[in-house]
XYZ file of C-alpha atoms in Angstrom:
594
model
C 30.519 21.886 20.553
C 31.047 22.563 17.866
C 31.903 20.174 15.384
C 35.890 20.083 13.955
C 36.841 18.632 10.593
C 39.594 16.378 12.674
C 36.659 15.145 14.832
C 35.079 14.588 11.377
C 37.644 12.795 10.198
C 38.200 10.614 12.967
C 34.631 10.091 13.859
C 34.564 5.587 13.652
C 30.169 5.601 11.689
C 31.155 1.497 12.711
C 30.511 2.575 16.146
C 27.034 4.198 14.722
C 26.516 1.080 12.293
C 26.946 -1.064 15.504
C 24.924 0.234 17.722
C 21.922 -0.454 14.486
C 22.882 -4.043 14.773
C 21.814 -3.911 18.669
C 18.371 -2.024 18.265
C 17.308 -4.200 15.160
C 18.398 -7.757 17.785
C 16.006 -5.932 20.141
C 13.328 -5.342 16.977
C 13.968 -8.685 15.719
C 12.698 -10.111 19.165
C 10.064 -8.318 19.928
C 8.417 -9.713 16.496
C 9.412 -12.872 17.170
C 7.665 -12.285 20.365
C 4.665 -10.246 18.921
C 4.892 -13.538 16.307
C 4.554 -16.335 18.786
C 1.958 -14.556 20.847
C -0.148 -14.312 17.651
C 0.440 -17.753 15.764
C 0.547 -20.201 18.721
C -0.396 -19.058 21.873
C -3.494 -17.171 21.201
C -4.291 -20.067 19.016
C -3.882 -22.280 20.595
C -5.549 -20.879 23.914
C -8.740 -20.038 21.931
C -9.006 -24.173 20.527
C -8.707 -25.094 23.830
C -9.385 -23.155 26.560
C -13.038 -21.361 27.077
C -14.574 -19.559 30.305
C -13.935 -16.128 32.552
C -9.892 -16.786 33.381
C -9.007 -18.212 29.293
C -10.361 -14.921 28.314
C -8.981 -13.161 30.893
C -5.821 -14.418 29.296
C -6.588 -14.323 25.362
C -6.864 -10.513 26.413
C -3.890 -10.389 28.622
C -2.059 -11.884 25.981
C -3.183 -9.528 23.153
C -1.521 -6.254 24.883
C 1.884 -8.017 25.150
C 1.592 -8.833 21.804
C 0.497 -5.195 21.148
C 3.300 -3.701 22.969
C 5.302 -6.095 21.277
C 4.126 -4.861 18.473
C 5.482 -1.108 19.422
C 9.047 -2.296 20.678
C 9.213 -4.179 17.232
C 8.501 -0.742 15.224
C 10.477 1.922 17.357
C 13.332 -0.279 17.825
C 13.385 -0.848 14.538
C 12.925 3.149 13.722
C 16.091 3.211 16.030
C 17.958 1.035 14.157
C 17.259 2.105 10.998
C 17.736 6.233 12.615
C 20.963 5.328 12.890
C 21.902 3.688 9.893
C 20.747 6.498 8.088
C 23.324 8.615 10.331
C 25.698 6.909 9.881
C 25.433 6.704 6.405
C 25.019 10.741 5.687
C 28.232 11.376 7.969
C 29.929 8.882 5.669
C 29.145 10.888 2.690
C 30.608 13.964 4.412
C 33.027 11.715 5.475
C 34.491 11.247 1.911
C 34.180 14.749 0.701
C 36.628 15.293 3.498
C 39.004 12.576 3.282
C 39.028 13.160 -0.945
C 39.655 17.160 0.054
C 42.262 16.567 2.943
C 43.845 14.258 0.275
C 44.196 16.613 -2.297
C 45.492 19.386 -0.032
C 48.953 16.582 0.900
C 49.182 15.493 -2.395
C 49.859 19.578 -3.147
C 51.573 19.936 -0.216
C 49.368 22.443 1.141
C 48.637 22.542 5.133
C 45.356 22.203 6.256
C 44.618 24.226 10.031
C 42.759 23.485 12.846
C 40.062 26.030 11.618
C 39.907 24.568 8.269
C 42.646 27.607 6.546
C 44.786 26.069 4.022
C 48.188 26.871 3.550
C 49.916 27.155 0.087
C 53.708 27.270 -1.098
C 55.005 30.179 -3.322
C 54.910 28.693 -6.899
C 54.539 29.938 -10.616
C 56.952 32.641 -11.899
C 56.854 37.145 -10.807
C 56.422 38.515 -14.777
C 59.142 41.200 -13.821
C 62.419 39.684 -11.622
C 60.689 35.621 -12.828
C 61.224 34.327 -8.935
C 58.037 32.504 -7.858
C 54.849 34.163 -6.366
C 54.899 34.014 -2.342
C 52.628 31.804 -0.681
C 49.868 32.355 1.966
C 46.373 31.448 3.087
C 43.455 30.681 2.153
C 40.600 31.059 4.412
C 36.962 29.963 4.518
C 35.157 33.444 3.195
C 38.277 34.722 1.738
C 37.481 35.825 -2.133
C 40.580 35.357 -4.408
C 40.700 36.705 -7.893
C 38.034 38.950 -7.669
C 41.073 40.873 -7.918
C 42.420 41.104 -11.699
C 46.202 40.800 -12.416
C 47.419 44.387 -13.707
C 49.460 42.702 -15.796
C 52.941 43.180 -14.141
C 52.262 40.785 -11.954
C 50.581 36.760 -12.426
C 48.524 34.961 -9.523
C 49.686 32.290 -8.038
C 48.612 28.977 -9.419
C 48.439 28.130 -5.821
C 45.715 30.624 -4.574
C 42.570 29.039 -5.755
C 43.374 25.364 -5.334
C 43.678 26.336 -1.625
C 40.450 28.594 -1.813
C 38.575 25.292 -3.148
C 39.641 23.314 -0.571
C 38.937 24.995 1.942
C 35.559 25.837 0.579
C 35.328 21.933 0.737
C 36.563 21.165 4.013
C 34.046 23.882 5.482
C 31.208 22.627 3.605
C 31.822 18.919 4.637
C 32.128 19.835 8.720
C 29.267 22.414 8.326
C 27.220 19.697 6.485
C 28.005 16.751 8.308
C 27.449 19.195 12.386
C 23.421 19.800 10.153
C 23.039 15.884 10.009
C 24.156 15.783 13.535
C 21.623 18.650 14.902
C 18.903 16.993 12.367
C 19.452 13.143 13.984
C 19.980 13.926 17.225
C 16.360 16.495 17.651
C 14.978 12.489 16.369
C 16.369 10.159 18.737
C 15.597 12.772 21.439
C 11.520 12.104 20.070
C 11.943 7.985 20.153
C 11.325 7.278 23.674
C 8.506 5.997 25.194
C 6.422 6.533 28.009
C 6.637 4.659 30.695
C 4.409 1.787 31.693
C 3.522 -1.464 31.419
C 1.126 -0.275 27.915
C 0.982 0.740 24.851
C -2.028 3.159 24.486
C -3.687 4.299 21.485
C -2.222 7.935 22.054
C 1.637 5.880 22.112
C 1.170 4.767 18.544
C -0.014 7.880 17.708
C 2.693 9.250 18.460
C 4.784 6.709 16.885
C 2.899 7.485 13.780
C 5.079 10.428 14.202
C 8.052 9.203 14.857
C 7.676 7.072 11.340
C 7.101 9.677 9.833
C 10.408 11.020 10.767
C 12.310 8.843 10.258
C 11.314 7.970 6.737
C 11.927 11.306 5.961
C 15.302 11.466 7.201
C 16.486 8.469 6.048
C 15.017 9.057 2.372
C 18.757 8.740 1.030
C 19.088 5.738 2.785
C 16.242 3.679 1.765
C 13.735 5.065 0.453
C 15.379 6.049 -2.374
C 16.259 2.575 -3.430
C 12.232 1.273 -3.441
C 11.621 0.247 -6.749
C 8.140 2.005 -7.571
C 8.312 2.383 -11.571
C 9.518 -1.375 -11.756
C 7.639 -4.087 -12.855
C 6.099 -6.555 -10.577
C 8.708 -9.329 -11.681
C 11.329 -6.717 -10.939
C 10.497 -5.797 -7.295
C 9.904 -9.199 -6.876
C 13.681 -9.677 -8.181
C 14.816 -6.500 -6.090
C 13.153 -8.000 -2.970
C 14.918 -11.323 -3.553
C 18.129 -9.650 -3.418
C 18.504 -7.806 -0.400
C 20.074 -8.252 2.407
C 17.811 -10.439 5.474
C 19.600 -7.200 7.366
C 18.141 -4.756 4.340
C 14.519 -6.483 4.225
C 14.098 -5.883 8.258
C 14.801 -1.908 7.874
C 12.247 -1.889 4.766
C 9.274 -3.582 6.613
C 10.455 -1.495 9.999
C 10.991 2.152 7.980
C 8.257 1.541 4.923
C 5.875 -0.722 5.740
C 3.495 1.151 4.106
C 5.344 1.126 0.845
C 6.586 -2.649 1.001
C 2.919 -2.951 2.302
C 1.125 -1.837 -0.733
C 4.278 -2.584 -3.802
C 2.719 -4.958 -6.126
C 5.480 -7.882 -6.487
C 5.886 -8.426 -3.076
C 5.880 -11.634 -1.878
C 2.422 -11.765 0.107
C 3.354 -12.881 3.183
C 6.221 -10.178 3.834
C 3.009 -7.508 2.553
C 1.073 -9.094 5.254
C 3.579 -8.620 7.864
C 4.108 -5.160 6.351
C 0.058 -3.552 6.431
C -0.100 -5.392 9.883
C 2.141 -3.195 10.972
C 1.053 0.038 8.708
C -1.850 -0.110 10.159
C -1.118 0.108 14.292
C 0.893 2.445 12.783
C -2.961 4.323 10.677
C -4.954 3.678 13.458
C -2.381 5.789 16.047
C -2.584 8.788 13.233
C -6.129 8.544 12.684
C -6.734 8.815 16.742
C -4.663 12.171 16.667
C -7.635 13.239 15.110
C -11.393 13.624 15.052
C -12.789 14.234 11.410
C -16.058 12.387 10.237
C -13.595 10.945 7.304
C -10.508 9.743 9.566
C -13.207 8.513 12.521
C -14.782 6.570 9.868
C -11.863 5.129 8.743
C -10.987 4.344 11.682
C -13.815 2.602 12.732
C -12.743 0.362 9.499
C -9.127 -0.301 10.458
C -10.121 -1.894 13.643
C -12.453 -3.773 12.514
C -9.969 -5.587 10.814
C -6.972 -5.422 12.742
C -9.766 -7.080 15.168
C -10.912 -9.834 12.412
C -6.788 -10.688 12.435
C -6.198 -11.202 15.414
C -8.954 -13.925 15.790
C -6.893 -16.641 14.050
C -9.643 -17.275 11.670
C -9.583 -20.222 8.444
C -8.750 -19.622 5.875
C -5.947 -17.093 6.846
C -6.341 -13.640 6.247
C -3.595 -11.825 4.805
C -3.700 -8.200 4.737
C -1.966 -7.216 0.961
C -2.873 -3.502 0.925
C -4.119 -0.762 3.735
C -4.066 2.981 3.460
C -6.032 6.645 3.849
C -5.067 7.269 0.029
C -8.706 8.682 -0.604
C -11.434 6.892 0.649
C -9.313 4.388 2.059
C -7.261 1.187 0.610
C -7.750 -2.498 1.705
C -6.475 -5.454 0.044
C -7.872 -8.779 2.372
C -7.032 -12.744 1.132
C -8.294 -15.377 2.473
C -5.370 -17.861 2.269
C -2.492 -17.520 0.577
C -2.417 -15.970 -2.874
C 1.100 -16.774 -3.315
C 0.723 -20.768 -2.732
C -3.079 -21.270 -3.957
C -3.670 -22.824 -7.597
C -6.980 -20.599 -7.813
C -6.762 -17.509 -6.783
C -10.096 -15.192 -7.266
C -10.248 -11.343 -6.204
C -13.610 -9.270 -6.081
C -13.619 -5.483 -6.679
C -16.507 -4.176 -4.908
C -18.923 -0.871 -6.394
C -20.604 2.219 -6.017
C -20.754 3.811 -1.898
C -17.820 1.166 -0.897
C -14.970 2.674 1.287
C -12.518 1.900 3.806
C -15.614 2.298 6.914
C -16.697 -0.129 9.560
C -19.540 -1.987 6.617
C -16.972 -2.487 4.409
C -14.497 -4.798 6.771
C -17.833 -6.393 7.816
C -19.615 -7.232 4.324
C -17.116 -6.988 1.841
C -14.877 -8.975 3.839
C -17.179 -11.321 4.466
C -18.276 -11.700 0.600
C -14.492 -12.731 0.355
C -14.446 -15.268 2.546
C -18.014 -16.779 1.590
C -16.258 -16.766 -1.332
C -12.921 -18.364 -0.355
C -15.400 -21.127 1.666
C -17.143 -22.390 -0.375
C -13.787 -22.473 -3.661
C -11.797 -24.289 -0.864
C -15.115 -27.225 -1.404
C -13.784 -27.549 -4.956
C -10.403 -27.291 -4.634
C -8.350 -26.225 -0.851
C -5.941 -25.108 -2.900
C -7.489 -21.342 -2.970
C -7.943 -18.261 -1.692
C -9.753 -15.377 -2.611
C -8.964 -11.386 -1.908
C -10.836 -8.534 -2.092
C -9.549 -5.761 -3.653
C -10.679 -1.971 -2.590
C -7.568 0.028 -4.162
C -9.146 2.598 -5.805
C -11.902 5.270 -4.764
C -15.390 3.386 -6.001
C -17.754 6.658 -6.788
C -19.550 7.537 -3.384
C -23.653 8.614 -3.595
C -24.506 10.517 -0.704
C -27.627 10.625 -2.129
C -28.000 5.796 -2.958
C -28.776 5.262 -5.659
C -30.582 8.500 -6.885
C -27.638 10.599 -7.699
C -26.383 8.701 -11.037
C -23.937 11.690 -11.931
C -21.311 10.121 -10.056
C -21.398 7.137 -11.799
C -18.712 7.846 -14.899
C -16.290 5.919 -16.067
C -13.037 7.774 -14.782
C -12.522 6.117 -11.218
C -13.219 2.850 -13.242
C -10.846 3.330 -15.557
C -8.169 4.907 -12.519
C -8.854 1.645 -10.923
C -8.642 -0.543 -13.407
C -5.213 0.308 -14.073
C -4.621 -0.390 -10.828
C -6.354 -3.444 -10.688
C -4.086 -4.963 -13.342
C -1.292 -3.349 -11.317
C -2.306 -5.547 -8.386
C -3.120 -8.884 -10.524
C -0.192 -8.570 -12.119
C 1.677 -8.637 -8.808
C -0.128 -11.803 -8.547
C 1.198 -13.259 -11.410
C 4.793 -12.632 -10.177
C 4.522 -14.024 -7.019
C 2.616 -17.326 -7.231
C 4.503 -20.335 -6.859
C 3.152 -21.964 -9.129
C 3.584 -22.173 -12.736
C -0.068 -20.639 -14.367
C -2.531 -20.620 -11.792
C -5.987 -20.280 -12.014
C -7.258 -16.181 -11.687
C -10.812 -15.325 -11.208
C -11.579 -11.424 -11.864
C -14.928 -10.937 -10.316
C -16.921 -7.538 -10.525
C -19.928 -6.091 -8.230
C -21.762 -3.425 -8.933
C -19.659 -0.512 -10.333
C -16.626 -2.721 -9.525
C -17.958 -4.937 -12.810
C -17.330 -2.136 -14.818
C -13.997 -1.363 -13.395
C -12.932 -5.273 -14.424
C -14.711 -3.905 -17.555
C -11.718 -1.180 -17.961
C -9.254 -3.360 -16.988
C -9.576 -5.486 -19.535
C -9.024 -2.802 -21.790
C -5.483 -1.537 -21.771
C -3.151 -2.881 -22.933
C -2.458 -7.106 -22.144
C -5.656 -7.269 -20.284
C -6.082 -8.157 -17.073
C -2.399 -10.296 -15.841
C -2.995 -13.647 -15.716
C -6.970 -13.415 -15.407
C -8.199 -16.987 -16.990
C -12.130 -16.101 -15.763
C -14.280 -13.225 -15.456
C -17.488 -12.695 -13.338
C -20.218 -10.135 -12.992
C -22.596 -9.936 -10.601
C -24.894 -6.061 -9.544
C -23.426 -4.997 -12.929
C -24.344 -1.857 -14.115
C -22.697 -2.360 -17.112
C -18.466 -2.811 -17.992
C -17.924 -0.363 -20.604
C -17.897 -3.000 -23.440
C -21.327 -4.115 -25.665
C -19.939 -7.915 -26.277
C -18.795 -10.568 -23.844
C -15.845 -11.790 -25.875
C -14.271 -7.858 -25.936
C -13.408 -8.630 -22.628
C -10.416 -10.949 -23.252
C -10.585 -13.969 -22.598
C -13.315 -15.641 -24.456
C -17.159 -14.561 -24.497
C -17.372 -19.032 -22.508
C -15.168 -17.510 -19.891
C -17.529 -14.547 -19.119
C -19.854 -15.258 -16.310
C -23.020 -13.264 -15.377
C -25.543 -12.931 -12.349
C -27.892 -10.456 -12.736
C -31.042 -10.775 -9.981
C -34.315 -10.187 -11.140
C -35.427 -7.913 -8.521
C -31.904 -6.081 -8.488
C -32.242 -2.704 -10.127
C -28.329 -1.878 -10.557
C -29.193 -4.796 -12.892
C -31.742 -2.135 -15.095
C -30.567 1.019 -14.785
C -31.491 2.993 -17.909
C -29.455 3.708 -20.503
C -28.024 7.646 -20.325
C -29.751 8.077 -23.307
C -32.735 6.991 -21.208
C -32.096 8.883 -17.799
C -31.398 11.933 -20.201
C -35.267 11.813 -21.925
C -36.993 10.965 -18.124
C -34.717 14.548 -17.293
C -36.788 15.598 -20.725
C -39.762 14.668 -19.394
C -39.340 16.366 -15.808
C -38.508 19.546 -17.222
C -41.808 19.298 -19.577
C -44.242 18.992 -16.505
C -44.802 14.936 -17.691
C -43.989 12.288 -14.855
C -40.568 11.879 -14.792
C -40.802 8.812 -12.207
C -43.958 6.450 -14.002
C -41.041 7.423 -17.011
C -37.982 5.890 -15.588
C -40.023 3.408 -13.670
C -41.216 2.157 -16.900
C -37.546 1.983 -18.588
C -36.764 0.320 -16.089
C -39.044 -2.296 -15.755
C -38.011 -3.357 -19.846
C -36.171 -6.337 -20.154
C -36.365 -5.686 -23.799
C -33.885 -3.333 -23.468
C -30.310 -3.831 -24.277
C -29.142 -1.125 -23.036
C -27.782 -0.247 -18.748
C -25.538 2.715 -18.143
C -21.763 1.351 -19.145
C -23.668 -0.784 -22.333
C -24.989 -3.075 -22.955
C -26.943 -5.756 -19.808
C -24.353 -8.181 -19.659
C -27.189 -10.464 -18.890
C -28.432 -9.919 -21.936
C -28.022 -12.025 -25.586
C -26.261 -8.864 -27.617
C -23.667 -8.982 -24.574
C -23.013 -12.727 -25.025
C -21.176 -14.478 -21.871
C -22.666 -17.438 -20.021
C -25.787 -15.951 -17.329
C -26.018 -18.196 -14.462
C -28.915 -19.216 -11.892
C -29.409 -16.458 -9.119
C -31.796 -15.459 -6.020
C -34.548 -13.323 -7.349
C -33.609 -11.270 -4.352
C -36.791 -8.875 -2.904
C -38.597 -5.873 -4.330
C -37.876 -2.836 -4.813
C -41.014 -2.153 -4.397
C -43.132 -3.799 -1.347
C -45.013 -3.062 1.147
C -42.682 -3.398 3.206
C -41.010 -0.302 1.506
C -37.850 0.328 -1.193
C -35.282 -2.124 -0.973
C -31.822 -3.176 -2.357
C -31.421 -6.344 -0.602
C -31.472 -8.034 -4.101
C -27.907 -6.370 -4.660
C -26.111 -7.330 -2.395
C -26.935 -11.052 -1.563
C -24.712 -12.648 -5.303
C -22.096 -14.000 -2.571
C -24.333 -14.525 0.401
C -24.211 -18.779 0.475
C -27.151 -18.486 2.894
C -29.777 -16.179 1.041
C -28.216 -17.423 -2.502
C -26.799 -20.461 -2.586
C -26.589 -21.036 -6.645
C -25.176 -17.837 -6.979
C -22.261 -18.176 -4.355
C -22.015 -21.594 -5.329
C -21.588 -20.371 -9.444
C -18.748 -18.471 -8.264
C -17.440 -20.533 -5.804
C -16.898 -22.851 -8.239
C -15.816 -20.527 -11.672
C -12.770 -19.456 -9.188
C -11.871 -22.781 -8.332
C -11.645 -23.226 -12.432
C -14.565 -25.896 -12.738
C -16.917 -23.404 -14.356
C -17.817 -26.544 -17.196
C -20.212 -27.617 -13.796
C -22.008 -24.061 -13.578
C -25.575 -24.718 -14.692
C -26.388 -21.336 -17.008
C -30.347 -19.916 -17.897
C -31.925 -18.309 -20.379
C -30.647 -13.720 -20.820
C -33.363 -11.731 -20.482
C-alpha cells in the first residue's frame, strides 16, 4: 500500500516506542536470568557438587545461559530497531507538519495527492487585478518561463510549489524508512528449537550489523569517540537506564572498547560482543578467522569458569592481529593496578588466551598476597610484530607498531585513571619483550603514561631511550628483569646487525660473529637502544633465574624469555613483579648490572 501524507501525519510513533519498551523488558529479563545462572547457580554448583549429575547440570545451565544471552541480544536489537524507526519517522513527521502549517498560514489547500492549491494574489500590470490562483504538484516546473514584462507571476506559485515538494519529500523518505526497517525486522527471527547453535550466533552477528547500520543516526553518532576518558565517563553517567541498555545491546563492541567507561560496563558489553564475534568468525574458513576463533573460545571458556580473582573482559576485537584486554580483579575498585603489554609474535590466538592470560593471573595472585586491593591486566590493544621465522627475522622489529601501540596504551591507562574509585591509585606498566618497547614509546608521548607510578621491563630488547630517567617516572621507579640466557635481552644493536650482514656478503662466518656479539655482555647497546639491565641505563635490576641455555645438548631453546611471570619456574622474578605491582617496590632486592 502506498503511504499518504495523511497516514504519515496521523502515525502514532509512541506505539512503536511502546512496543520497543516491551522488547526491552524481555531483553532485560533474559539478561538477568543469564547473569543469575553465571554468578549464582553455576558458581554454587561448582563449589558444592561433584560427579556426573553435577557435570550434566552444569552443561545444561551453560546451554540455558547461552540461550538467554541470545534472547537478550536479539530482543535488545528489536527494541533499538523499533526505537530507531520511530526516531526517523518522527523527523519526517516534523518536516511534514511544518509544511502543512505553512500551507495553513498562507490559506493554501493541500490535497490528498500532495498537490497544493493557492489563491489569487499580486497585481496585474494591465488591469491591476489579482493574478489567478492555481495548483502546484510534484513534478511541475513553475518559474522556468520568464515573465513577458506585461504579466507578473503570482507570488504564491513558488510558495505552493515549495510546500508540495516538502510534503512529497517527507512522504517519500518515510516510505523508504518503512521499507528499510521492515526488511530488518523480518530478519530478526530465530530458528525454532530449544538450543542456540553456533550458526544462529552467526546470524545474530549479521543482525547486529544490520541494526547498527540502521541506527547510526539514532545511537551511534552520540558515542563520544573523540572525547577524553573523563568526558566519556561523564557521558555514560548522564545517560538514562534505557539509553545505556540500548547502547549495550546494539553497540557492545563500541562501548566495551571505549576507554573511560566503567569496568563492569565494559565487561558486560564485551562478553556480549564476544558471542557475536565468535558467531561472525564461525561463518568463515580462512586461517586468520580460525586462529582468532580458537583464542576467543578459550577466553570464553575461562570467563565461564568463574575462577578467582574474577575476570573482567575490558576489550575484545578481531581487527588486525586481534584485540583482547583482560583484568583479573576489578581495576576500578583496586588500589593497585598493573597492566602487562606482551610482545613479539603475540596475537589473538589460543596460545595468547592460555599463556598471556596466565601471566596476568599469576601477577594478580602474587600481588594479592601483598595487598588484597589489587588487579592485574594483560593488554593486547595493538598489533605486536609477527615474525614467521621466529627470532631470525629482525626486519619486523621496527618502531612503528610500538609508537602506534604506545598511543593506544596511554588511552587505556587514562581510562583506568578516570574510572578508578581511589583518588590516587598505584598503577604499574609492565612491558615484556617488544611490549617493553611499546611501553617505552608510551612514555615519550606528551604527559607520559597517565597515572603510572612504576615501570617493569622484562625480556627487553631495549625501550627506545638510553636512560631510565627518560621514562618519566624517575629512575628509582624503573625495574628490569633480564635472564642470563634470554637471547632477546642480548640482541645485537642495529649497527652490529649490519656488520654481521656485511660479513655474510664478504663470505665470512656471520653466525659465529653474531653469536659472539650476543655473548658480549660488555656492550650496552641492544636493538632498541641501551640495554635496560646495564649500568649506563640506570634502572633497578631485580634477580631472575638464568633460564635454559639458548644452545644446549637438547637443541635450541628460548624458554628463558618466557618464564619471568611464572612463580614455579622463576619465583624470584614473579615475586619481584608482584611486589612492585602491589606498591612495595622498596622490598625488591636488586642485583648488579651486567
